[in-house]
Amino acid sequence: MSWLGLAPDDPFGVANLPYGVFVGRDSVPRIGVRVGERVLDLGGLEADGLIAAAGALRAPDLNPLLAGGRALWTAVRRRLVELLTATAEPAGVRDHLGQRADEVRLRLPFAVADYVDFYSSEHHAGNVGRILRPGEPPVRPNWRHLPIGYHGRAGTVVVTGTPIARPSGQRLPPGAGTPTFGPSVRLDIEAEVGFVVGVPSELGTRISTADFTDHVFGVVLVNDWSARDIQAWEYQPLGPFLGKSFATSISGWVVPLDALDRARIPAPVQQPGVLDYLREPDRYSYDIRLEVVWNGTVVSRPPFRELYWTPAQQLAHLTVNGASVRTGDLYASGTVSGPRPDEVGSFLELSQGGTEPVGLAGGATRTFLEDGDVVTIRATAAGPGGAVIGFGEVTGTIRPS
Amino acid sequence: MSWLGLAPDDPFGVANLPYGVFVGRDSVPRIGVRVGERVLDLGGLEADGLIAAAGALRAPDLNPLLAGGRALWTAVRRRLVELLTATAEPAGVRDHLGQRADEVRLRLPFAVADYVDFYSSEHHAGNVGRILRPGEPPVRPNWRHLPIGYHGRAGTVVVTGTPIARPSGQRLPPGAGTPTFGPSVRLDIEAEVGFVVGVPSELGTRISTADFTDHVFGVVLVNDWSARDIQAWEYQPLGPFLGKSFATSISGWVVPLDALDRARIPAPVQQPGVLDYLREPDRYSYDIRLEVVWNGTVVSRPPFRELYWTPAQQLAHLTVNGASVRTGDLYASGTVSGPRPDEVGSFLELSQGGTEPVGLAGGATRTFLEDGDVVTIRATAAGPGGAVIGFGEVTGTIRPS
């Protein structure tokens, strides 16, 4: 349909157009859009007058584009579609498609303001409760009334490909009364979906569930690396801290919400009913299908559609107390786990708390992460007319402590 | 001793020289130092060639100065002392002392990167445990082994004087099974001392306790406003979130560590002994004396010297897992409470969980904050030769929801 000649099911076709920041041959960070196997240099396009965004596309990160709001997002996307779907090739565009996606280095696509992590999968919360607090009700009484969340460390959000050093910290050995210090022996992943805030809000105001798409620009994949032994000893009474703060990886391509319209599906029915500020005039989620790959073996396929709390509810909750959001805020769904054993988003769950080894290709087995292990989370969703929306991947290799 | 003619016990004498960002008659934010009742315009001083800081003093916030590191901090301070203590008045300096501190508006002095809140007062932890979890051990087993902390919301750190809107949220009424929604009815303060990071660290590295003063530039006062009813319902299992995230106020003047050398005192002995990474070759704290003023009545005098965990230990703990720090990171001590009832840093403690009204001037009584209430936290420490180091104040007025 286009001079580009992409296959109809290319995960980076014109129905997708995810944004990122890449560094190519000249070592200058530029905003790009992934198109098939190539990167379209938007900074170059804007410099040449082929697209207009008040300079936002010539920035070294996505923040000015994010801050521009829905009118700018729509205008840029419309123009890109126009350029890329013309039957006759527009002059000058191909000059900015000179680099292959596998030749460039992706950078953190936006400067992260605040990072919040939710806990919105009932299957995950239940699994973790059963493993960590046997004999107690697995999900606490507040869980179905509000999307539980907490603040993570924004400064240690890193882009896909960044090596992950095994963290050291205090752990309480089984049966011991005092902690020891050393490298984590229960290093884990959390497969999540993250939402990127573009348009800020004022301190003292709320964002309603209906205004979700006015503020949120798009979606990244998130691996919220977790040291379960450090976390277990430290987390009472104020929550996770060093067990999580050493690194959180995100994918390099931000898929705009506009690419996910066709992936909208009804969100799970909530029982009991929720308080007014969490009600949604049009309650929907996204059918994003994740895959977790451990040293080359697909070990799990977490389904985002199962999440009990939607991203619109999460944003409404986050701001209901008057807290403001900023351009570059990132909030993640929490670990995505479905009802089946092969749909869980953490190795804590996959290995039943480390008691059931997981088989990988070549006869290897694992409970938690070993040095040198590589974990990749990837995802797709359905686009219009049989198109596939690819999220790329978030990957990391464990380095020794 | 100086052409300035300040009183020897002026809390903003040349032994102090705290940095802030002020907006004066021309509405342009500038870096200034408080000198007596006046503000010395450092941007103007540098523009006129009276001090050299590679432009860091001409910035709209303190971040470039913070990033400059100890060599720059020392050089700037030395030059300021030289200019201000000359017996003969140096030409041109008085031109930049034209504005009174009570005429300018203070801005947030630095862009806050990550905000971490610790929980380092054993008296506070014990008081809160007794009030919120009666019948259980007030302080948990991990508390004496590590400085418990968590991440707060950086984007809602505001400067002194910013009005505080009463937050709304979910609360579980006593005896109820399901939550209701509305304005917090247990709105509280937390009087704390915050440490401002200047020099960043690399991901995957640690900062030792001995390197504290290489990274930390100075100190602010912190009021970590807290909605106890929202917090109580939401905080299990992942810690405080909306009960804290609506606002955290800080003072406008950052007191450099260099001004606090004389205020160093031995920190409390720790029993049991701590793990190696928390040991300090020269264990010290600071004798910072806080005052909490509620509608004009001094209700408490929290003593920072009582804190069990020192700021050097907090920073070492924060980074022991390899988490990096950035210029502008703020970490706060946690609520400062001493052993006596009139030394506590929260109204939860002062009113014994809301059961014992606190008497204010004019016959008023309070348990938690009412609309229109004004809370001011101020502090002093000892300087060299009888000098007093003033921290200014952090103040806020409660606006209706």
mmCIF file of N, CA, C and O in Angstrom, chain A residues 114 116 119 140 142 145-146 148-151 153-156 167-168 170 179 181 203 206 233-242 245-246 275 277 317-318 320-321 323-326 329, chain B residues 114 116 140 142 145-146 148-151 153-156 167-168 170 179 181 203 206 233-242 245-246 275 277-278 317-318 320-321 323-326 329:
data_model
loop_
_atom_site.group_PDB
_atom_site.id
_atom_site.type_symbol
_atom_site.label_atom_id
_atom_site.label_comp_id
_atom_site.label_asym_id
_atom_site.label_seq_id
_atom_site.Cartn_x
_atom_site.Cartn_y
_atom_site.Cartn_z
ATOM 1 N N ASP A 114 8.834 11.046 37.807
ATOM 2 C CA ASP A 114 8.587 10.097 38.896
ATOM 3 C C ASP A 114 8.227 8.738 38.312
ATOM 4 O O ASP A 114 7.596 8.639 37.253
ATOM 5 N N VAL A 116 6.281 5.244 39.300
ATOM 6 C CA VAL A 116 5.355 4.564 40.217
ATOM 7 C C VAL A 116 5.128 3.159 39.699
ATOM 8 O O VAL A 116 5.006 2.948 38.498
ATOM 9 N N TYR A 119 0.348 -2.720 41.271
ATOM 10 C CA TYR A 119 0.312 -4.122 41.740
ATOM 11 C C TYR A 119 -1.064 -4.645 41.372
ATOM 12 O O TYR A 119 -1.829 -5.064 42.229
ATOM 13 N N ARG A 140 -4.989 -8.934 50.324
ATOM 14 C CA ARG A 140 -5.446 -8.190 51.507
ATOM 15 C C ARG A 140 -6.788 -7.486 51.257
ATOM 16 O O ARG A 140 -7.165 -7.265 50.105
ATOM 17 N N ASN A 142 -7.740 -4.466 51.310
ATOM 18 C CA ASN A 142 -7.776 -3.224 50.532
ATOM 19 C C ASN A 142 -7.626 -3.464 49.027
ATOM 20 O O ASN A 142 -7.947 -2.578 48.229
ATOM 21 N N HIS A 145 -10.284 -2.605 46.474
ATOM 22 C CA HIS A 145 -10.857 -1.254 46.601
ATOM 23 C C HIS A 145 -9.989 -0.176 45.978
ATOM 24 O O HIS A 145 -10.482 0.893 45.631
ATOM 25 N N LEU A 146 -8.706 -0.433 45.860
ATOM 26 C CA LEU A 146 -7.824 0.580 45.265
ATOM 27 C C LEU A 146 -6.652 -0.101 44.570
ATOM 28 O O LEU A 146 -6.237 -1.194 44.959
ATOM 29 N N ILE A 148 -3.264 -0.730 44.445
ATOM 30 C CA ILE A 148 -2.097 -0.590 45.322
ATOM 31 C C ILE A 148 -0.888 -0.200 44.477
ATOM 32 O O ILE A 148 -0.665 -0.767 43.411
ATOM 33 N N GLY A 149 -0.119 0.757 44.960
ATOM 34 C CA GLY A 149 1.084 1.179 44.248
ATOM 35 C C GLY A 149 2.075 1.809 45.202
ATOM 36 O O GLY A 149 1.762 2.015 46.389
ATOM 37 N N TYR A 150 3.249 2.092 44.683
ATOM 38 C CA TYR A 150 4.286 2.742 45.494
ATOM 39 C C TYR A 150 5.260 3.417 44.535
ATOM 40 O O TYR A 150 5.276 3.125 43.329
ATOM 41 N N HIS A 151 6.072 4.293 45.067
ATOM 42 C CA HIS A 151 7.065 4.975 44.245
ATOM 43 C C HIS A 151 8.346 4.153 44.159
ATOM 44 O O HIS A 151 8.847 3.671 45.175
ATOM 45 N N ARG A 153 12.415 4.027 42.113
ATOM 46 C CA ARG A 153 13.530 4.948 41.914
ATOM 47 C C ARG A 153 13.630 5.347 40.445
ATOM 48 O O ARG A 153 13.976 4.518 39.579
ATOM 49 N N ALA A 154 13.338 6.607 40.150
ATOM 50 C CA ALA A 154 13.342 7.084 38.761
ATOM 51 C C ALA A 154 14.762 7.091 38.185
ATOM 52 O O ALA A 154 14.959 6.842 36.996
ATOM 53 N N GLY A 155 15.745 7.372 39.039
ATOM 54 C CA GLY A 155 17.116 7.536 38.561
ATOM 55 C C GLY A 155 17.783 6.256 38.118
ATOM 56 O O GLY A 155 18.864 6.293 37.525
ATOM 57 N N THR A 156 17.184 5.121 38.412
ATOM 58 C CA THR A 156 17.778 3.850 37.993
ATOM 59 C C THR A 156 16.907 3.136 36.963
ATOM 60 O O THR A 156 17.023 1.925 36.787
ATOM 61 N N PRO A 167 22.623 -7.183 42.593
ATOM 62 C CA PRO A 167 22.744 -6.315 43.772
ATOM 63 C C PRO A 167 23.168 -7.103 45.006
ATOM 64 O O PRO A 167 22.835 -8.281 45.148
ATOM 65 N N SER A 168 23.897 -6.430 45.883
ATOM 66 C CA SER A 168 24.173 -6.978 47.203
ATOM 67 C C SER A 168 23.287 -6.281 48.227
ATOM 68 O O SER A 168 22.809 -5.179 47.994
ATOM 69 N N GLN A 170 21.331 -6.831 52.510
ATOM 70 C CA GLN A 170 21.043 -7.628 53.694
ATOM 71 C C GLN A 170 19.950 -8.649 53.372
ATOM 72 O O GLN A 170 18.947 -8.315 52.768
ATOM 73 N N PRO A 179 20.721 -10.669 60.160
ATOM 74 C CA PRO A 179 20.952 -10.726 58.720
ATOM 75 C C PRO A 179 22.419 -10.922 58.376
ATOM 76 O O PRO A 179 23.310 -10.628 59.165
ATOM 77 N N PHE A 181 25.192 -10.212 54.876
ATOM 78 C CA PHE A 181 25.328 -9.329 53.728
ATOM 79 C C PHE A 181 25.952 -10.089 52.572
ATOM 80 O O PHE A 181 26.890 -10.863 52.761
ATOM 81 N N LEU A 203 -0.665 20.681 40.752
ATOM 82 C CA LEU A 203 -0.773 20.248 42.151
ATOM 83 C C LEU A 203 -2.145 20.669 42.692
ATOM 84 O O LEU A 203 -2.596 21.795 42.470
ATOM 85 N N ARG A 206 -7.137 16.731 40.195
ATOM 86 C CA ARG A 206 -7.221 15.299 39.894
ATOM 87 C C ARG A 206 -7.364 15.079 38.396
ATOM 88 O O ARG A 206 -7.912 15.922 37.703
ATOM 89 N N TRP A 233 13.388 -8.999 53.643
ATOM 90 C CA TRP A 233 13.921 -8.556 54.945
ATOM 91 C C TRP A 233 13.644 -7.081 55.202
ATOM 92 O O TRP A 233 13.463 -6.651 56.330
ATOM 93 N N GLU A 234 13.593 -6.282 54.164
ATOM 94 C CA GLU A 234 13.519 -4.832 54.346
ATOM 95 C C GLU A 234 12.110 -4.260 54.306
ATOM 96 O O GLU A 234 11.892 -3.144 54.751
ATOM 97 N N TYR A 235 11.121 -4.994 53.739
ATOM 98 C CA TYR A 235 9.928 -4.297 53.245
ATOM 99 C C TYR A 235 8.891 -3.950 54.300
ATOM 100 O O TYR A 235 7.949 -3.206 53.994
ATOM 101 N N GLN A 236 9.049 -4.422 55.501
ATOM 102 C CA GLN A 236 8.124 -4.000 56.556
ATOM 103 C C GLN A 236 8.749 -2.917 57.411
ATOM 104 O O GLN A 236 9.880 -3.067 57.833
ATOM 105 N N PRO A 237 8.054 -1.798 57.679
ATOM 106 C CA PRO A 237 6.661 -1.512 57.321
ATOM 107 C C PRO A 237 6.498 -0.574 56.135
ATOM 108 O O PRO A 237 5.365 -0.244 55.815
ATOM 109 N N LEU A 238 7.564 -0.149 55.458
ATOM 110 C CA LEU A 238 7.398 0.940 54.494
ATOM 111 C C LEU A 238 7.498 0.518 53.038
ATOM 112 O O LEU A 238 7.523 1.367 52.144
ATOM 113 N N GLY A 239 7.551 -0.789 52.778
ATOM 114 C CA GLY A 239 7.496 -1.246 51.396
ATOM 115 C C GLY A 239 8.853 -1.527 50.787
ATOM 116 O O GLY A 239 9.895 -1.387 51.435
ATOM 117 N N PRO A 240 8.868 -1.918 49.498
ATOM 118 C CA PRO A 240 10.110 -2.285 48.813
ATOM 119 C C PRO A 240 11.031 -1.081 48.657
ATOM 120 O O PRO A 240 10.572 0.028 48.421
ATOM 121 N N PHE A 241 12.327 -1.312 48.765
ATOM 122 C CA PHE A 241 13.294 -0.217 48.647
ATOM 123 C C PHE A 241 14.502 -0.757 47.880
ATOM 124 O O PHE A 241 14.486 -0.799 46.652
ATOM 125 N N LEU A 242 15.526 -1.247 48.558
ATOM 126 C CA LEU A 242 16.731 -1.693 47.863
ATOM 127 C C LEU A 242 16.514 -2.981 47.062
ATOM 128 O O LEU A 242 17.287 -3.277 46.145
ATOM 129 N N SER A 245 15.426 -1.041 43.844
ATOM 130 C CA SER A 245 15.934 0.248 43.363
ATOM 131 C C SER A 245 17.215 0.150 42.547
ATOM 132 O O SER A 245 17.676 1.155 42.018
ATOM 133 N N PHE A 246 17.817 -1.034 42.437
ATOM 134 C CA PHE A 246 19.095 -1.135 41.713
ATOM 135 C C PHE A 246 18.924 -0.984 40.208
ATOM 136 O O PHE A 246 19.853 -0.547 39.522
ATOM 137 N N LEU A 275 -15.303 2.889 44.184
ATOM 138 C CA LEU A 275 -15.715 4.248 44.522
ATOM 139 C C LEU A 275 -15.798 5.101 43.253
ATOM 140 O O LEU A 275 -15.176 4.795 42.236
ATOM 141 N N TYR A 277 -14.608 7.797 42.008
ATOM 142 C CA TYR A 277 -13.478 8.337 41.263
ATOM 143 C C TYR A 277 -12.744 7.260 40.457
ATOM 144 O O TYR A 277 -11.923 7.597 39.603
ATOM 145 N N HIS A 317 -6.286 7.214 40.381
ATOM 146 C CA HIS A 317 -5.935 6.966 41.782
ATOM 147 C C HIS A 317 -4.694 7.761 42.183
ATOM 148 O O HIS A 317 -4.668 8.420 43.229
ATOM 149 N N LEU A 318 -3.710 7.712 41.333
ATOM 150 C CA LEU A 318 -2.426 8.398 41.588
ATOM 151 C C LEU A 318 -2.607 9.879 41.894
ATOM 152 O O LEU A 318 -1.815 10.479 42.623
ATOM 153 N N VAL A 320 -5.728 11.363 42.845
ATOM 154 C CA VAL A 320 -6.976 11.717 43.536
ATOM 155 C C VAL A 320 -6.711 12.521 44.813
ATOM 156 O O VAL A 320 -7.572 13.249 45.300
ATOM 157 N N ASN A 321 -5.518 12.414 45.330
ATOM 158 C CA ASN A 321 -5.151 13.186 46.527
ATOM 159 C C ASN A 321 -4.580 14.558 46.160
ATOM 160 O O ASN A 321 -4.086 15.276 47.021
ATOM 161 N N ALA A 323 -2.024 14.995 44.052
ATOM 162 C CA ALA A 323 -0.641 14.898 43.555
ATOM 163 C C ALA A 323 -0.624 15.234 42.070
ATOM 164 O O ALA A 323 -1.488 14.791 41.316
ATOM 165 N N SER A 324 0.354 16.016 41.662
ATOM 166 C CA SER A 324 0.510 16.388 40.264
ATOM 167 C C SER A 324 1.312 15.319 39.532
ATOM 168 O O SER A 324 2.064 14.568 40.143
ATOM 169 N N VAL A 325 1.132 15.264 38.225
ATOM 170 C CA VAL A 325 2.016 14.455 37.385
ATOM 171 C C VAL A 325 2.819 15.400 36.502
ATOM 172 O O VAL A 325 2.416 16.540 36.253
ATOM 173 N N ARG A 326 3.953 14.908 36.049
ATOM 174 C CA ARG A 326 4.843 15.696 35.199
ATOM 175 C C ARG A 326 5.099 14.968 33.880
ATOM 176 O O ARG A 326 4.998 13.746 33.805
ATOM 177 N N ASP A 329 6.665 11.298 33.607
ATOM 178 C CA ASP A 329 6.278 10.335 34.643
ATOM 179 C C ASP A 329 6.029 8.977 33.983
ATOM 180 O O ASP A 329 5.450 8.898 32.887
ATOM 181 N N ASP B 114 15.536 12.205 42.747
ATOM 182 C CA ASP B 114 14.743 11.244 43.508
ATOM 183 C C ASP B 114 14.623 11.712 44.952
ATOM 184 O O ASP B 114 15.538 12.329 45.502
ATOM 185 N N VAL B 116 13.891 10.272 48.747
ATOM 186 C CA VAL B 116 13.813 9.108 49.622
ATOM 187 C C VAL B 116 13.543 9.596 51.039
ATOM 188 O O VAL B 116 14.097 10.608 51.470
ATOM 189 N N ARG B 140 10.127 -3.253 64.644
ATOM 190 C CA ARG B 140 10.267 -4.571 64.020
ATOM 191 C C ARG B 140 11.715 -5.068 64.072
ATOM 192 O O ARG B 140 12.652 -4.284 64.227
ATOM 193 N N ASN B 142 13.859 -5.901 61.905
ATOM 194 C CA ASN B 142 14.858 -5.386 60.962
ATOM 195 C C ASN B 142 15.356 -3.990 61.332
ATOM 196 O O ASN B 142 16.397 -3.553 60.831
ATOM 197 N N HIS B 145 18.922 -3.136 62.236
ATOM 198 C CA HIS B 145 19.943 -3.665 61.322
ATOM 199 C C HIS B 145 20.125 -2.820 60.077
ATOM 200 O O HIS B 145 21.164 -2.872 59.433
ATOM 201 N N LEU B 146 19.119 -2.075 59.721
ATOM 202 C CA LEU B 146 19.226 -1.241 58.516
ATOM 203 C C LEU B 146 18.362 0.002 58.666
ATOM 204 O O LEU B 146 17.356 -0.016 59.364
ATOM 205 N N ILE B 148 15.616 1.812 57.627
ATOM 206 C CA ILE B 148 14.403 1.608 56.819
ATOM 207 C C ILE B 148 14.111 2.897 56.047
ATOM 208 O O ILE B 148 14.182 3.993 56.606
ATOM 209 N N GLY B 149 13.782 2.755 54.777
ATOM 210 C CA GLY B 149 13.432 3.916 53.959
ATOM 211 C C GLY B 149 12.566 3.495 52.795
ATOM 212 O O GLY B 149 12.349 2.297 52.563
ATOM 213 N N TYR B 150 12.069 4.477 52.079
ATOM 214 C CA TYR B 150 11.240 4.214 50.893
ATOM 215 C C TYR B 150 11.304 5.443 49.999
ATOM 216 O O TYR B 150 11.731 6.518 50.434
ATOM 217 N N HIS B 151 10.880 5.276 48.764
ATOM 218 C CA HIS B 151 10.865 6.403 47.842
ATOM 219 C C HIS B 151 9.565 7.188 47.972
ATOM 220 O O HIS B 151 8.482 6.611 48.021
ATOM 221 N N ARG B 153 7.470 10.949 46.495
ATOM 222 C CA ARG B 153 7.176 11.567 45.194
ATOM 223 C C ARG B 153 7.998 12.847 45.037
ATOM 224 O O ARG B 153 7.750 13.851 45.709
ATOM 225 N N ALA B 154 8.959 12.835 44.109
ATOM 226 C CA ALA B 154 9.832 13.988 43.905
ATOM 227 C C ALA B 154 9.068 15.175 43.321
ATOM 228 O O ALA B 154 9.360 16.328 43.633
ATOM 229 N N GLY B 155 8.075 14.878 42.478
ATOM 230 C CA GLY B 155 7.377 15.945 41.763
ATOM 231 C C GLY B 155 6.469 16.781 42.627
ATOM 232 O O GLY B 155 5.975 17.823 42.183
ATOM 233 N N THR B 156 6.218 16.360 43.863
ATOM 234 C CA THR B 156 5.362 17.151 44.746
ATOM 235 C C THR B 156 6.146 17.686 45.944
ATOM 236 O O THR B 156 5.554 18.034 46.965
ATOM 237 N N PRO B 167 -5.720 16.672 51.318
ATOM 238 C CA PRO B 167 -5.948 15.618 50.329
ATOM 239 C C PRO B 167 -7.215 14.832 50.620
ATOM 240 O O PRO B 167 -7.601 14.675 51.783
ATOM 241 N N SER B 168 -7.835 14.350 49.564
ATOM 242 C CA SER B 168 -8.927 13.390 49.699
ATOM 243 C C SER B 168 -8.413 12.004 49.356
ATOM 244 O O SER B 168 -7.401 11.854 48.678
ATOM 245 N N GLN B 170 -9.259 7.404 50.061
ATOM 246 C CA GLN B 170 -9.993 6.317 50.699
ATOM 247 C C GLN B 170 -9.551 6.168 52.149
ATOM 248 O O GLN B 170 -8.367 6.184 52.440
ATOM 249 N N PRO B 179 -14.286 0.867 52.465
ATOM 250 C CA PRO B 179 -13.797 2.234 52.642
ATOM 251 C C PRO B 179 -14.815 3.278 52.182
ATOM 252 O O PRO B 179 -15.703 2.987 51.384
ATOM 253 N N PHE B 181 -14.864 7.582 50.822
ATOM 254 C CA PHE B 181 -13.993 8.546 50.166
ATOM 255 C C PHE B 181 -14.284 9.938 50.724
ATOM 256 O O PHE B 181 -15.430 10.310 50.925
ATOM 257 N N LEU B 203 25.820 4.017 38.387
ATOM 258 C CA LEU B 203 25.042 2.797 38.591
ATOM 259 C C LEU B 203 25.992 1.617 38.805
ATOM 260 O O LEU B 203 26.987 1.473 38.082
ATOM 261 N N ARG B 206 28.941 1.790 44.962
ATOM 262 C CA ARG B 206 28.451 2.159 46.293
ATOM 263 C C ARG B 206 29.147 3.417 46.781
ATOM 264 O O ARG B 206 30.287 3.672 46.422
ATOM 265 N N TRP B 233 -5.023 2.794 55.530
ATOM 266 C CA TRP B 233 -5.805 1.886 54.685
ATOM 267 C C TRP B 233 -4.995 1.353 53.501
ATOM 268 O O TRP B 233 -5.184 0.230 53.056
ATOM 269 N N GLU B 234 -4.085 2.163 52.978
ATOM 270 C CA GLU B 234 -3.414 1.798 51.725
ATOM 271 C C GLU B 234 -2.078 1.090 51.905
ATOM 272 O O GLU B 234 -1.577 0.483 50.965
ATOM 273 N N TYR B 235 -1.445 1.187 53.082
ATOM 274 C CA TYR B 235 -0.001 0.968 53.119
ATOM 275 C C TYR B 235 0.441 -0.497 53.141
ATOM 276 O O TYR B 235 1.645 -0.765 52.972
ATOM 277 N N GLN B 236 -0.468 -1.438 53.284
ATOM 278 C CA GLN B 236 -0.075 -2.846 53.201
ATOM 279 C C GLN B 236 -0.396 -3.398 51.827
ATOM 280 O O GLN B 236 -1.519 -3.216 51.360
ATOM 281 N N PRO B 237 0.515 -4.070 51.151
ATOM 282 C CA PRO B 237 1.850 -4.449 51.621
ATOM 283 C C PRO B 237 2.997 -3.591 51.073
ATOM 284 O O PRO B 237 4.133 -3.884 51.401
ATOM 285 N N LEU B 238 2.738 -2.543 50.286
ATOM 286 C CA LEU B 238 3.846 -1.906 49.566
ATOM 287 C C LEU B 238 4.253 -0.545 50.117
ATOM 288 O O LEU B 238 5.062 0.163 49.498
ATOM 289 N N GLY B 239 3.705 -0.154 51.276
ATOM 290 C CA GLY B 239 4.174 1.066 51.917
ATOM 291 C C GLY B 239 3.315 2.280 51.613
ATOM 292 O O GLY B 239 2.308 2.210 50.908
ATOM 293 N N PRO B 240 3.726 3.446 52.153
ATOM 294 C CA PRO B 240 2.943 4.680 51.999
ATOM 295 C C PRO B 240 2.915 5.133 50.537
ATOM 296 O O PRO B 240 3.901 4.985 49.827
ATOM 297 N N PHE B 241 1.809 5.704 50.117
ATOM 298 C CA PHE B 241 1.684 6.156 48.723
ATOM 299 C C PHE B 241 0.893 7.474 48.735
ATOM 300 O O PHE B 241 1.475 8.535 48.975
ATOM 301 N N LEU B 242 -0.422 7.421 48.580
ATOM 302 C CA LEU B 242 -1.202 8.659 48.508
ATOM 303 C C LEU B 242 -1.290 9.387 49.853
ATOM 304 O O LEU B 242 -1.582 10.582 49.883
ATOM 305 N N SER B 245 1.981 11.444 49.188
ATOM 306 C CA SER B 245 2.456 11.975 47.904
ATOM 307 C C SER B 245 1.841 13.309 47.513
ATOM 308 O O SER B 245 2.245 13.893 46.508
ATOM 309 N N PHE B 246 0.879 13.817 48.284
ATOM 310 C CA PHE B 246 0.224 15.082 47.884
ATOM 311 C C PHE B 246 1.135 16.282 48.067
ATOM 312 O O PHE B 246 0.985 17.281 47.357
ATOM 313 N N LEU B 275 26.364 -4.166 60.207
ATOM 314 C CA LEU B 275 27.161 -4.802 59.162
ATOM 315 C C LEU B 275 28.237 -3.833 58.669
ATOM 316 O O LEU B 275 28.108 -2.620 58.790
ATOM 317 N N TYR B 277 29.259 -2.463 55.957
ATOM 318 C CA TYR B 277 29.037 -1.325 55.062
ATOM 319 C C TYR B 277 28.351 -0.158 55.772
ATOM 320 O O TYR B 277 28.308 0.944 55.222
ATOM 321 N N LEU B 278 27.844 -0.408 56.971
ATOM 322 C CA LEU B 278 27.204 0.660 57.747
ATOM 323 C C LEU B 278 28.112 1.209 58.847
ATOM 324 O O LEU B 278 27.736 2.132 59.573
ATOM 325 N N HIS B 317 23.619 3.044 52.791
ATOM 326 C CA HIS B 317 22.584 2.019 52.616
ATOM 327 C C HIS B 317 21.860 2.198 51.283
ATOM 328 O O HIS B 317 21.660 1.238 50.530
ATOM 329 N N LEU B 318 21.500 3.420 50.987
ATOM 330 C CA LEU B 318 20.770 3.753 49.749
ATOM 331 C C LEU B 318 21.479 3.250 48.502
ATOM 332 O O LEU B 318 20.829 2.930 47.489
ATOM 333 N N VAL B 320 24.062 0.734 48.536
ATOM 334 C CA VAL B 320 24.822 -0.512 48.708
ATOM 335 C C VAL B 320 24.414 -1.570 47.684
ATOM 336 O O VAL B 320 25.181 -2.487 47.382
ATOM 337 N N ASN B 321 23.232 -1.434 47.131
ATOM 338 C CA ASN B 321 22.771 -2.374 46.099
ATOM 339 C C ASN B 321 23.200 -1.929 44.704
ATOM 340 O O ASN B 321 22.777 -2.519 43.710
ATOM 341 N N ALA B 323 22.524 1.104 43.465
ATOM 342 C CA ALA B 323 21.686 2.211 42.980
ATOM 343 C C ALA B 323 22.536 3.472 42.903
ATOM 344 O O ALA B 323 23.316 3.765 43.812
ATOM 345 N N SER B 324 22.380 4.204 41.819
ATOM 346 C CA SER B 324 23.103 5.464 41.644
ATOM 347 C C SER B 324 22.334 6.600 42.309
ATOM 348 O O SER B 324 21.129 6.517 42.518
ATOM 349 N N VAL B 325 23.062 7.664 42.654
ATOM 350 C CA VAL B 325 22.413 8.909 43.070
ATOM 351 C C VAL B 325 22.698 9.964 42.006
ATOM 352 O O VAL B 325 23.659 9.856 41.243
ATOM 353 N N ARG B 326 21.829 10.964 41.958
ATOM 354 C CA ARG B 326 21.959 12.044 40.989
ATOM 355 C C ARG B 326 22.030 13.387 41.704
ATOM 356 O O ARG B 326 21.550 13.531 42.838
ATOM 357 N N ASP B 329 19.238 14.777 44.201
ATOM 358 C CA ASP B 329 18.564 13.793 45.055
ATOM 359 C C ASP B 329 18.397 14.390 46.453
ATOM 360 O O ASP B 329 19.296 15.068 46.969
#
